[in-house]
Structures are given as C-alpha cells and as structure tokens.
PDB file of C-alpha atoms and ligand atoms in Angstrom:
ATOM      1  CA  MET A   4      19.055  -1.255  -5.880  1.00  0.00           C
ATOM      2  CA  PRO A   5      15.586   0.355  -5.815  1.00  0.00           C
ATOM      3  CA  LEU A   6      13.731   0.312  -2.484  1.00  0.00           C
ATOM      4  CA  LEU A   7      10.563  -0.835  -4.237  1.00  0.00           C
ATOM      5  CA  GLN A   8      10.561  -2.704  -7.598  1.00  0.00           C
ATOM      6  CA  ILE A   9       7.584  -4.033  -9.482  1.00  0.00           C
ATOM      7  CA  ARG A  10       8.369  -6.483 -12.310  1.00  0.00           C
ATOM      8  CA  HIS A  11       6.062  -7.673 -15.008  1.00  0.00           C
ATOM      9  CA  ALA A  12       2.958  -7.259 -12.850  1.00  0.00           C
ATOM     10  CA  ASP A  13      -0.364  -8.481 -14.121  1.00  0.00           C
ATOM     11  CA  PHE A  14      -3.562  -8.111 -12.162  1.00  0.00           C
ATOM     12  CA  LEU A  15      -6.778  -9.483 -13.456  1.00  0.00           C
ATOM     13  CA  VAL A  16     -10.347  -9.226 -12.046  1.00  0.00           C
ATOM     14  CA  GLY A  17     -12.352 -11.827 -13.935  1.00  0.00           C
ATOM     15  CA  GLN A  18     -11.478 -11.270 -17.594  1.00  0.00           C
ATOM     16  CA  LYS A  19     -10.486  -7.642 -17.044  1.00  0.00           C
ATOM     17  CA  LYS A  20      -6.839  -6.902 -16.979  1.00  0.00           C
ATOM     18  CA  ILE A  21      -6.286  -3.927 -14.652  1.00  0.00           C
ATOM     19  CA  LEU A  22      -2.497  -4.119 -14.619  1.00  0.00           C
ATOM     20  CA  ASP A  23      -0.752  -5.316 -17.745  1.00  0.00           C
ATOM     21  CA  ASP A  24       2.927  -6.243 -17.562  1.00  0.00           C
ATOM     22  CA  LEU A  25       3.531  -3.233 -15.325  1.00  0.00           C
ATOM     23  CA  ASN A  26       7.238  -2.295 -14.464  1.00  0.00           C
ATOM     24  CA  PHE A  27       8.068   0.275 -11.922  1.00  0.00           C
ATOM     25  CA  ALA A  28      11.030   1.243  -9.540  1.00  0.00           C
ATOM     26  CA  LEU A  29      11.232   3.596  -6.668  1.00  0.00           C
ATOM     27  CA  GLU A  30      14.727   4.662  -5.450  1.00  0.00           C
ATOM     28  CA  GLU A  31      15.408   5.036  -1.745  1.00  0.00           C
ATOM     29  CA  GLY A  32      14.979   8.563  -0.510  1.00  0.00           C
ATOM     30  CA  ASP A  33      12.833   9.728  -3.433  1.00  0.00           C
ATOM     31  CA  VAL A  34       9.406  11.150  -3.650  1.00  0.00           C
ATOM     32  CA  HIS A  35       8.044   9.344  -6.656  1.00  0.00           C
ATOM     33  CA  ALA A  36       4.731  10.613  -8.012  1.00  0.00           C
ATOM     34  CA  LEU A  37       2.418   8.056  -9.706  1.00  0.00           C
ATOM     35  CA  ILE A  38       0.035   9.924 -12.006  1.00  0.00           C
ATOM     36  CA  GLY A  39      -2.844   8.718 -14.046  1.00  0.00           C
ATOM     37  CA  THR A  40      -6.460   9.392 -15.073  1.00  0.00           C
ATOM     38  CA  ASN A  41      -9.127   8.245 -12.659  1.00  0.00           C
ATOM     39  CA  GLY A  42      -9.781   4.561 -13.026  1.00  0.00           C
ATOM     40  CA  THR A  43      -6.307   3.719 -14.399  1.00  0.00           C
ATOM     41  CA  GLY A  44      -5.558   1.469 -11.463  1.00  0.00           C
ATOM     42  CA  LYS A  45      -3.435   3.642  -9.145  1.00  0.00           C
ATOM     43  CA  SER A  46      -5.286   2.600  -6.032  1.00  0.00           C
ATOM     44  CA  THR A  47      -5.317  -1.026  -7.119  1.00  0.00           C
ATOM     45  CA  LEU A  48      -1.535  -0.944  -7.474  1.00  0.00           C
ATOM     46  CA  ALA A  49      -1.145   0.632  -4.053  1.00  0.00           C
ATOM     47  CA  ARG A  50      -3.344  -2.168  -2.541  1.00  0.00           C
ATOM     48  CA  LEU A  51      -1.182  -4.719  -4.182  1.00  0.00           C
ATOM     49  CA  ILE A  52       2.008  -3.218  -2.811  1.00  0.00           C
ATOM     50  CA  ILE A  53       0.746  -2.788   0.716  1.00  0.00           C
ATOM     51  CA  GLY A  54      -0.839  -6.327   0.853  1.00  0.00           C
ATOM     52  CA  ASN A  55      -4.598  -5.675   0.990  1.00  0.00           C
ATOM     53  CA  GLU A  56      -6.022  -9.166   1.635  1.00  0.00           C
ATOM     54  CA  ASP A  57      -8.271  -9.062  -1.308  1.00  0.00           C
ATOM     55  CA  TYR A  58      -5.475  -8.176  -3.790  1.00  0.00           C
ATOM     56  CA  SER A  59      -2.576 -10.334  -4.981  1.00  0.00           C
ATOM     57  CA  LEU A  60      -0.740 -10.239  -8.347  1.00  0.00           C
ATOM     58  CA  SER A  61      -1.914 -12.583 -11.122  1.00  0.00           C
ATOM     59  CA  SER A  62       1.645 -12.792 -12.120  1.00  0.00           C
ATOM     60  CA  GLY A  63       4.941 -10.806 -11.595  1.00  0.00           C
ATOM     61  CA  GLN A  64       6.813  -9.755  -8.638  1.00  0.00           C
ATOM     62  CA  ILE A  65       6.899  -6.994  -5.883  1.00  0.00           C
ATOM     63  CA  LEU A  66      10.416  -6.557  -4.400  1.00  0.00           C
ATOM     64  CA  PHE A  67      10.904  -4.522  -1.310  1.00  0.00           C
ATOM     65  CA  ASP A  68      14.460  -3.918  -0.456  1.00  0.00           C
ATOM     66  CA  GLY A  69      15.381  -6.747  -2.865  1.00  0.00           C
ATOM     67  CA  GLN A  70      13.079  -9.257  -1.224  1.00  0.00           C
ATOM     68  CA  ASP A  71      10.017 -10.627  -2.982  1.00  0.00           C
ATOM     69  CA  ILE A  72       7.180  -9.771  -0.628  1.00  0.00           C
ATOM     70  CA  GLY A  73       4.300 -10.744  -2.849  1.00  0.00           C
ATOM     71  CA  GLN A  74       3.206 -13.607  -0.452  1.00  0.00           C
ATOM     72  CA  ARG A  75       3.550 -11.554   2.686  1.00  0.00           C
ATOM     73  CA  SER A  76       0.608 -10.349   4.750  1.00  0.00           C
ATOM     74  CA  LEU A  77      -0.224  -6.721   5.224  1.00  0.00           C
ATOM     75  CA  TYR A  78       1.022  -7.045   8.730  1.00  0.00           C
ATOM     76  CA  GLN A  79       4.396  -8.525   7.667  1.00  0.00           C
ATOM     77  CA  ARG A  80       4.796  -5.748   5.123  1.00  0.00           C
ATOM     78  CA  ALA A  81       4.097  -3.150   7.831  1.00  0.00           C
ATOM     79  CA  GLN A  82       6.768  -4.699  10.059  1.00  0.00           C
ATOM     80  CA  ALA A  83       9.137  -4.512   7.071  1.00  0.00           C
ATOM     81  CA  GLY A  84       8.532  -0.772   7.027  1.00  0.00           C
ATOM     82  CA  MET A  85       5.704  -0.222   4.516  1.00  0.00           C
ATOM     83  CA  THR A  86       2.777   2.064   5.497  1.00  0.00           C
ATOM     84  CA  MET A  87      -0.017   3.729   3.594  1.00  0.00           C
ATOM     85  CA  VAL A  88      -2.370   6.667   3.835  1.00  0.00           C
ATOM     86  CA  TRP A  89      -5.537   5.479   2.196  1.00  0.00           C
ATOM     87  CA  GLN A  90      -7.563   7.403  -0.349  1.00  0.00           C
ATOM     88  CA  GLU A  91     -10.592   6.872   1.941  1.00  0.00           C
ATOM     89  CA  PRO A  92      -9.159   6.903   5.398  1.00  0.00           C
ATOM     90  CA  ALA A  93      -9.952   4.060   7.620  1.00  0.00           C
ATOM     91  CA  LEU A  94     -11.857   4.095  11.017  1.00  0.00           C
ATOM     92  CA  PHE A  95     -10.148   2.664  14.036  1.00  0.00           C
ATOM     93  CA  GLU A  96     -12.974   2.428  16.471  1.00  0.00           C
ATOM     94  CA  GLY A  97     -11.688   2.480  20.142  1.00  0.00           C
ATOM     95  CA  ILE A  98      -8.124   3.532  19.418  1.00  0.00           C
ATOM     96  CA  SER A  99      -7.033   6.963  20.649  1.00  0.00           C
ATOM     97  CA  VAL A 100      -5.012   9.252  18.457  1.00  0.00           C
ATOM     98  CA  ARG A 101      -2.079   8.924  20.833  1.00  0.00           C
ATOM     99  CA  ASP A 102      -2.080   5.133  20.601  1.00  0.00           C
ATOM    100  CA  TYR A 103      -2.509   5.272  16.797  1.00  0.00           C
ATOM    101  CA  LEU A 104       0.396   7.684  16.338  1.00  0.00           C
ATOM    102  CA  SER A 105       2.829   5.757  18.583  1.00  0.00           C
ATOM    103  CA  LEU A 106       1.756   2.189  17.791  1.00  0.00           C
ATOM    104  CA  GLY A 107       2.440   1.356  21.454  1.00  0.00           C
ATOM    105  CA  HIS A 108       5.933   2.902  21.593  1.00  0.00           C
ATOM    106  CA  SER A 109       6.470   5.845  23.804  1.00  0.00           C
ATOM    107  CA  LEU A 110       7.382   8.534  21.195  1.00  0.00           C
ATOM    108  CA  ALA A 111       8.124  11.964  22.455  1.00  0.00           C
ATOM    109  CA  ASN A 112       7.238  14.188  19.548  1.00  0.00           C
ATOM    110  CA  LEU A 113       3.531  13.249  18.942  1.00  0.00           C
ATOM    111  CA  SER A 114       2.333  16.780  19.709  1.00  0.00           C
ATOM    112  CA  ASP A 115       4.800  18.214  17.068  1.00  0.00           C
ATOM    113  CA  CYS A 116       3.626  15.679  14.481  1.00  0.00           C
ATOM    114  CA  LEU A 117      -0.023  16.809  15.044  1.00  0.00           C
ATOM    115  CA  ALA A 118       0.919  20.436  14.955  1.00  0.00           C
ATOM    116  CA  GLN A 119       2.590  19.906  11.592  1.00  0.00           C
ATOM    117  CA  VAL A 120      -0.669  18.594  10.090  1.00  0.00           C
ATOM    118  CA  GLY A 121      -2.494  21.582  11.354  1.00  0.00           C
ATOM    119  CA  LEU A 122      -4.333  19.901  14.326  1.00  0.00           C
ATOM    120  CA  ALA A 123      -3.993  21.344  17.904  1.00  0.00           C
ATOM    121  CA  PRO A 124      -2.424  18.481  19.977  1.00  0.00           C
ATOM    122  CA  ASP A 125      -4.437  19.303  23.144  1.00  0.00           C
ATOM    123  CA  ASP A 126      -7.651  18.817  21.214  1.00  0.00           C
ATOM    124  CA  TYR A 127      -6.740  15.567  19.416  1.00  0.00           C
ATOM    125  CA  LEU A 128      -4.267  13.380  21.403  1.00  0.00           C
ATOM    126  CA  ASP A 129      -6.802  11.835  23.631  1.00  0.00           C
ATOM    127  CA  ARG A 130      -9.636  11.694  21.151  1.00  0.00           C
ATOM    128  CA  LEU A 131     -10.836   8.504  19.729  1.00  0.00           C
ATOM    129  CA  LEU A 132     -10.372   7.745  16.039  1.00  0.00           C
ATOM    130  CA  ASP A 133     -14.087   6.948  15.467  1.00  0.00           C
ATOM    131  CA  LYS A 134     -17.039   8.283  13.505  1.00  0.00           C
ATOM    132  CA  SER A 135     -16.967  11.624  15.276  1.00  0.00           C
ATOM    133  CA  MET A 136     -13.839  12.596  13.181  1.00  0.00           C
ATOM    134  CA  SER A 137     -14.170  13.914   9.696  1.00  0.00           C
ATOM    135  CA  GLY A 138     -12.502  12.208   6.859  1.00  0.00           C
ATOM    136  CA  GLY A 139     -10.167  15.262   6.519  1.00  0.00           C
ATOM    137  CA  GLU A 140      -9.185  14.938  10.199  1.00  0.00           C
ATOM    138  CA  ARG A 141      -8.529  11.216   9.839  1.00  0.00           C
ATOM    139  CA  LYS A 142      -6.397  11.812   6.786  1.00  0.00           C
ATOM    140  CA  ARG A 143      -4.309  14.425   8.662  1.00  0.00           C
ATOM    141  CA  ILE A 144      -3.905  12.026  11.611  1.00  0.00           C
ATOM    142  CA  GLU A 145      -2.682   9.304   9.168  1.00  0.00           C
ATOM    143  CA  LEU A 146      -0.142  11.816   7.814  1.00  0.00           C
ATOM    144  CA  ALA A 147       0.959  12.643  11.361  1.00  0.00           C
ATOM    145  CA  ALA A 148       1.568   8.908  11.838  1.00  0.00           C
ATOM    146  CA  MET A 149       3.951   8.967   8.902  1.00  0.00           C
ATOM    147  CA  LEU A 150       5.820  11.796  10.653  1.00  0.00           C
ATOM    148  CA  ALA A 151       5.845   9.910  13.990  1.00  0.00           C
ATOM    149  CA  LEU A 152       6.744   6.419  12.840  1.00  0.00           C
ATOM    150  CA  ARG A 153       9.262   7.244  10.142  1.00  0.00           C
ATOM    151  CA  PRO A 154       8.593   4.189   7.928  1.00  0.00           C
ATOM    152  CA  ARG A 155      10.957   3.234   5.114  1.00  0.00           C
ATOM    153  CA  LEU A 156       8.190   3.624   2.520  1.00  0.00           C
ATOM    154  CA  CYS A 157       5.099   5.678   2.740  1.00  0.00           C
ATOM    155  CA  ILE A 158       2.378   5.128   0.085  1.00  0.00           C
ATOM    156  CA  LEU A 159       0.221   8.193  -0.031  1.00  0.00           C
ATOM    157  CA  ASP A 160      -2.989   7.618  -2.112  1.00  0.00           C
ATOM    158  CA  GLU A 161      -4.438  10.955  -3.112  1.00  0.00           C
ATOM    159  CA  PRO A 162      -3.255  12.658   0.139  1.00  0.00           C
ATOM    160  CA  VAL A 163      -4.741  16.012  -0.599  1.00  0.00           C
ATOM    161  CA  ALA A 164      -8.193  14.704  -1.679  1.00  0.00           C
ATOM    162  CA  GLY A 165     -10.854  15.352   0.950  1.00  0.00           C
ATOM    163  CA  ILE A 166      -8.677  17.901   2.788  1.00  0.00           C
ATOM    164  CA  ASP A 167      -9.900  21.401   2.247  1.00  0.00           C
ATOM    165  CA  LEU A 168      -8.189  23.290  -0.553  1.00  0.00           C
ATOM    166  CA  ILE A 169      -6.755  25.910   1.615  1.00  0.00           C
ATOM    167  CA  SER A 170      -4.415  23.401   3.096  1.00  0.00           C
ATOM    168  CA  ILE A 171      -2.723  21.863  -0.045  1.00  0.00           C
ATOM    169  CA  ASP A 172       0.465  23.844   0.669  1.00  0.00           C
ATOM    170  CA  ASN A 173       0.482  22.677   4.246  1.00  0.00           C
ATOM    171  CA  ILE A 174       0.079  19.011   3.101  1.00  0.00           C
ATOM    172  CA  LEU A 175       2.809  19.436   0.555  1.00  0.00           C
ATOM    173  CA  ARG A 176       5.136  20.831   3.369  1.00  0.00           C
ATOM    174  CA  VAL A 177       4.256  17.747   5.480  1.00  0.00           C
ATOM    175  CA  ILE A 178       5.174  15.498   2.522  1.00  0.00           C
ATOM    176  CA  ASN A 179       8.558  17.188   2.318  1.00  0.00           C
ATOM    177  CA  ARG A 180       9.051  16.820   6.033  1.00  0.00           C
ATOM    178  CA  ILE A 181       8.290  13.043   5.807  1.00  0.00           C
ATOM    179  CA  LYS A 182      11.025  12.867   3.177  1.00  0.00           C
ATOM    180  CA  GLN A 183      13.419  14.693   5.328  1.00  0.00           C
ATOM    181  CA  ASN A 184      12.819  12.315   8.126  1.00  0.00           C
ATOM    182  CA  GLY A 185      14.306   9.617   5.707  1.00  0.00           C
ATOM    183  CA  SER A 186      11.101   7.998   4.349  1.00  0.00           C
ATOM    184  CA  SER A 187      10.764   7.240   0.681  1.00  0.00           C
ATOM    185  CA  ILE A 188       7.395   8.186  -0.684  1.00  0.00           C
ATOM    186  CA  LEU A 189       5.111   6.785  -3.500  1.00  0.00           C
ATOM    187  CA  LEU A 190       2.857   9.803  -4.005  1.00  0.00           C
ATOM    188  CA  ILE A 191      -0.306   8.792  -5.865  1.00  0.00           C
ATOM    189  CA  THR A 192      -2.215  11.710  -7.403  1.00  0.00           C
ATOM    190  CA  HIS A 193      -4.042  12.929 -10.448  1.00  0.00           C
ATOM    191  CA  GLN A 194      -3.203  16.542  -9.576  1.00  0.00           C
ATOM    192  CA  GLU A 195      -0.316  18.125 -11.464  1.00  0.00           C
ATOM    193  CA  ASP A 196       0.330  20.604  -8.604  1.00  0.00           C
ATOM    194  CA  VAL A 197       0.867  17.864  -6.187  1.00  0.00           C
ATOM    195  CA  ALA A 198       3.043  15.822  -8.505  1.00  0.00           C
ATOM    196  CA  GLY A 199       5.353  18.903  -8.892  1.00  0.00           C
ATOM    197  CA  ILE A 200       6.957  18.325  -5.526  1.00  0.00           C
ATOM    198  CA  ALA A 201       8.246  14.857  -6.551  1.00  0.00           C
ATOM    199  CA  ASP A 202      11.825  13.913  -7.523  1.00  0.00           C
ATOM    200  CA  GLN A 203      10.584  11.464 -10.128  1.00  0.00           C
ATOM    201  CA  ALA A 204       7.298  10.763 -11.730  1.00  0.00           C
ATOM    202  CA  SER A 205       5.591   7.890 -13.660  1.00  0.00           C
ATOM    203  CA  LEU A 206       2.561   7.888 -15.739  1.00  0.00           C
ATOM    204  CA  LEU A 207       0.081   4.930 -15.551  1.00  0.00           C
ATOM    205  CA  CYS A 208      -2.084   4.185 -18.468  1.00  0.00           C
ATOM    206  CA  GLY A 209      -3.774   1.126 -19.885  1.00  0.00           C
ATOM    207  CA  GLY A 210      -2.485  -0.870 -17.018  1.00  0.00           C
ATOM    208  CA  LYS A 211       1.272  -0.034 -17.723  1.00  0.00           C
ATOM    209  CA  ILE A 212       3.805   2.590 -16.665  1.00  0.00           C
ATOM    210  CA  ILE A 213       4.266   4.261 -19.972  1.00  0.00           C
ATOM    211  CA  LEU A 214       6.650   7.006 -18.950  1.00  0.00           C
ATOM    212  CA  THR A 215       9.061   7.717 -15.980  1.00  0.00           C
ATOM    213  CA  GLY A 216      11.008  10.954 -15.756  1.00  0.00           C
ATOM    214  CA  SER A 217      10.962  14.365 -14.190  1.00  0.00           C
ATOM    215  CA  PRO A 218       7.610  15.596 -12.846  1.00  0.00           C
ATOM    216  CA  ASP A 219       7.648  18.358 -15.477  1.00  0.00           C
ATOM    217  CA  ARG A 220       8.040  15.957 -18.334  1.00  0.00           C
ATOM    218  CA  VAL A 221       5.500  13.450 -17.115  1.00  0.00           C
ATOM    219  CA  VAL A 222       2.895  16.133 -16.053  1.00  0.00           C
ATOM    220  CA  SER A 223       3.233  17.682 -19.553  1.00  0.00           C
ATOM    221  CA  GLN A 224       2.554  14.333 -21.154  1.00  0.00           C
ATOM    222  CA  TYR A 225      -0.377  13.742 -18.806  1.00  0.00           C
ATOM    223  CA  LYS A 226      -1.825  17.162 -19.687  1.00  0.00           C
ATOM    224  CA  SER A 227      -1.760  16.452 -23.306  1.00  0.00           C
ATOM    225  CA  ARG A 228      -4.906  14.441 -22.552  1.00  0.00           C
ATOM    226  CA  HIS A 229      -4.812  11.895 -25.200  1.00  0.00           C
ATOM    227  CA  CYS A 230      -6.219   9.532 -22.643  1.00  0.00           C
ATOM    228  CA  LEU A 231      -9.176  11.113 -20.970  1.00  0.00           C
ATOM    229  CA  ILE A 232     -11.017   7.798 -20.889  1.00  0.00           C
ATOM    230  CA  CYS A 233      -8.840   4.816 -20.157  1.00  0.00           C
ATOM    231  CA  ASN A 234     -10.344   1.521 -21.234  1.00  0.00           C
ATOM    232  CA  GLY A 235      -7.395  -0.479 -20.187  1.00  0.00           C
ATOM    233  CA  GLN A 236      -6.892  -1.780 -23.623  1.00  0.00           C
ATOM    234  CA  GLU A 237      -5.861   1.051 -25.923  1.00  0.00           C
ATOM    235  CA  CYS A 238      -3.352   3.611 -24.750  1.00  0.00           C
ATOM    236  CA  GLY A 239      -3.977   7.108 -26.110  1.00  0.00           C
ATOM    237  CA  TYR A 240      -0.460   8.301 -24.962  1.00  0.00           C
ATOM    238  CA  ALA A 241       1.297   5.518 -26.706  1.00  0.00           C
ATOM    239  CA  ALA A 242      -0.545   6.220 -29.884  1.00  0.00           C
ATOM    240  CA  ALA A 243       0.169   9.907 -29.793  1.00  0.00           C
TER     241      ALA A 243
HETATM  242  P1  ADP B  85      -7.568   4.862  -9.745  1.00  0.00           P
HETATM  243  O1  ADP B  85      -7.143   4.732  -8.311  1.00  0.00           O
HETATM  244  O2  ADP B  85      -6.473   4.976 -10.711  1.00  0.00           O
HETATM  245  O3  ADP B  85      -8.665   5.844  -9.912  1.00  0.00           O
HETATM  246  P2  ADP B  85      -8.604   2.147  -9.302  1.00  0.00           P
HETATM  247  O4  ADP B  85      -7.339   1.430  -8.953  1.00  0.00           O
HETATM  248  O5  ADP B  85      -9.431   2.483  -8.028  1.00  0.00           O
HETATM  249  O6  ADP B  85      -8.275   3.412 -10.107  1.00  0.00           O
HETATM  250  O7  ADP B  85      -9.453   1.380 -10.199  1.00  0.00           O
HETATM  251  C1  ADP B  85      -8.957   0.846 -11.511  1.00  0.00           C
HETATM  252  C2  ADP B  85      -9.987  -0.070 -12.105  1.00  0.00           C
HETATM  253  O8  ADP B  85     -10.028  -1.358 -11.550  1.00  0.00           O
HETATM  254  C3  ADP B  85     -11.446   0.405 -11.971  1.00  0.00           C
HETATM  255  O9  ADP B  85     -12.122   0.156 -13.205  1.00  0.00           O
HETATM  256  C4  ADP B  85     -12.015  -0.431 -10.767  1.00  0.00           C
HETATM  257  O10 ADP B  85     -13.436  -0.603 -10.923  1.00  0.00           O
HETATM  258  C5  ADP B  85     -11.267  -1.771 -11.081  1.00  0.00           C
HETATM  259  N1  ADP B  85     -11.118  -2.558  -9.923  1.00  0.00           N
HETATM  260  C6  ADP B  85     -10.233  -2.505  -8.848  1.00  0.00           C
HETATM  261  N2  ADP B  85     -10.401  -3.291  -7.925  1.00  0.00           N
HETATM  262  C7  ADP B  85     -11.439  -4.125  -8.274  1.00  0.00           C
HETATM  263  C8  ADP B  85     -12.078  -5.275  -7.764  1.00  0.00           C
HETATM  264  N3  ADP B  85     -11.698  -5.823  -6.658  1.00  0.00           N
HETATM  265  N4  ADP B  85     -13.105  -5.847  -8.552  1.00  0.00           N
HETATM  266  C9  ADP B  85     -13.481  -5.268  -9.662  1.00  0.00           C
HETATM  267  N5  ADP B  85     -12.932  -4.178 -10.260  1.00  0.00           N
HETATM  268  C10 ADP B  85     -11.828  -3.618  -9.581  1.00  0.00           C
HETATM  269 MG1   MG B  86      -7.638   5.796  -6.552  1.00  0.00          MG
END
C-alpha cells in the first residue's frame, strides 16, 4: 500500500480547473520527484496534501497510510506525520530555533541537524525565527527540522530555490539524509538536477500526472519542452 495516494483529484478555483482528475501514489521510503513547468499546480497540490486551510479538493480523495485525510486539519495531518518545507518559508515570530526544531521535545541532536544544513549551531540555536533571518536561513532551518523530527512524509516544495547556488549539493545531501532517517519525501521541483536524486518521478501537466517512472525518463520527457506554457486545458506532452 502506498504511503500517500491521491485518487481522481479535482481542484477548481472559480471556473478554472487547476487539478483535473489527478492520480498519484508515493511508496513508503521513496524520494518521489514531482516535476512540472511553473504554474502547473505543484504548490497547489502540496497545499491540498498538507491541509492548508484555504485548500480542499473539489472532488476526489487523499489517502495517507490508507486513511482518507481529506477532511482533517493541518494540525491533525502534522500529528499523523506529514510535514512540509514551504516554497516561501514561513515566519515564526517569537519561537527560537531550538524550540522550532524540537517541537517541545528534548531532542539531543539539534546541533548536528543544524550543522548538516550548513548553519553553525552556536550561532543559531538560540536565535528567534523572525524577520532578522533571511529566507535562505529559514529554509535551511525548516530542512533541519525534517532531520530532527523524522516525520513519515516530508513535502519539500522547491527546497533549493532561494538558497544560494553553491549549496545545491549540500541540500541534496540533506535530502538523502532525511531519507536515510526513514522519512518518505515528495520532492517538488522544476529543476532536473534536483529531480535526479529521486527514486521515482512524476510529471504534472494540464492538471494531471501524465507520466510516472524513473527520474531519467520523466526528466527527458519534461525537457522535450512541448509544454512551455501550460494553460491547464491542452497538454503539449500528451499531444506529442
Ligand atoms: P506551481 O507551484 O506549479 O508553479 P501553483 O500551484 O503555485 O503552480 O499555481 C498553479 C495555478 O493555480 C496558478 O495559475 C495559480 O495562479 C493558480 N492558483 C493556485 N491557488 C489559487 C487560488 N487560491 N486562487 C486563484 N488561483 C490559484
Ligand atoms: Mg510552486
């Protein structure tokens, strides 16, 4: 049984169909890359999975560990083991990095988790997650939280975006470490070099998953660029 399964998902905003009978499965233990042109609905799908309060499916199901979680709150989904690193990292005014990473538990390895994302623990553990931190620093800290908390599912929405280029290899190493810790990962990206580390990949176009397979196969289809502008109606890949 897949850890995460999405069945016949539709999501409409007004008349516009953003997801259109989308089907998807992520196997436990896998890094599964979700690839697609900008604006195809990758972040929307992530918000629907994690339970963002403004997003719920128009029809279809989201199953986590076999349970339909479509009606559960973001908090209940977090308790079930789903976590997310947002494309635009959030601000947690008034929370220290230490409290954020440990969620109130006394975890021993916080310093190690920060070091793995390239942040000096002594400089960061007692800092507040506020406006004084850059977006890249906040994103690294969100990744460190994935290492510390070992959730069942991590959704990483464009984890490399906003972090200086020099550290892509470092972030890919961190993603591999999160996997080694036993978490499954939905790795959302439009960058083929990032998708290359996945076990499986899926291509999102026209509101549907149109191909699932090895990252090589899916990236080569993506690069064929039949679908530079996705209007959500016609699928250039399908027509190719
Ligand atoms: P991606 O992450 O693949 O770049 P997004 O999921 O951010 O794409 O956006 C997909 C499309 O859905 C865009 O056209 C976006 O404007 C639209 N969209 C997403 N959420 C909403 C919303 N709440 N209201 C209106 N349009 C939305
Ligand atoms: Mg996005």
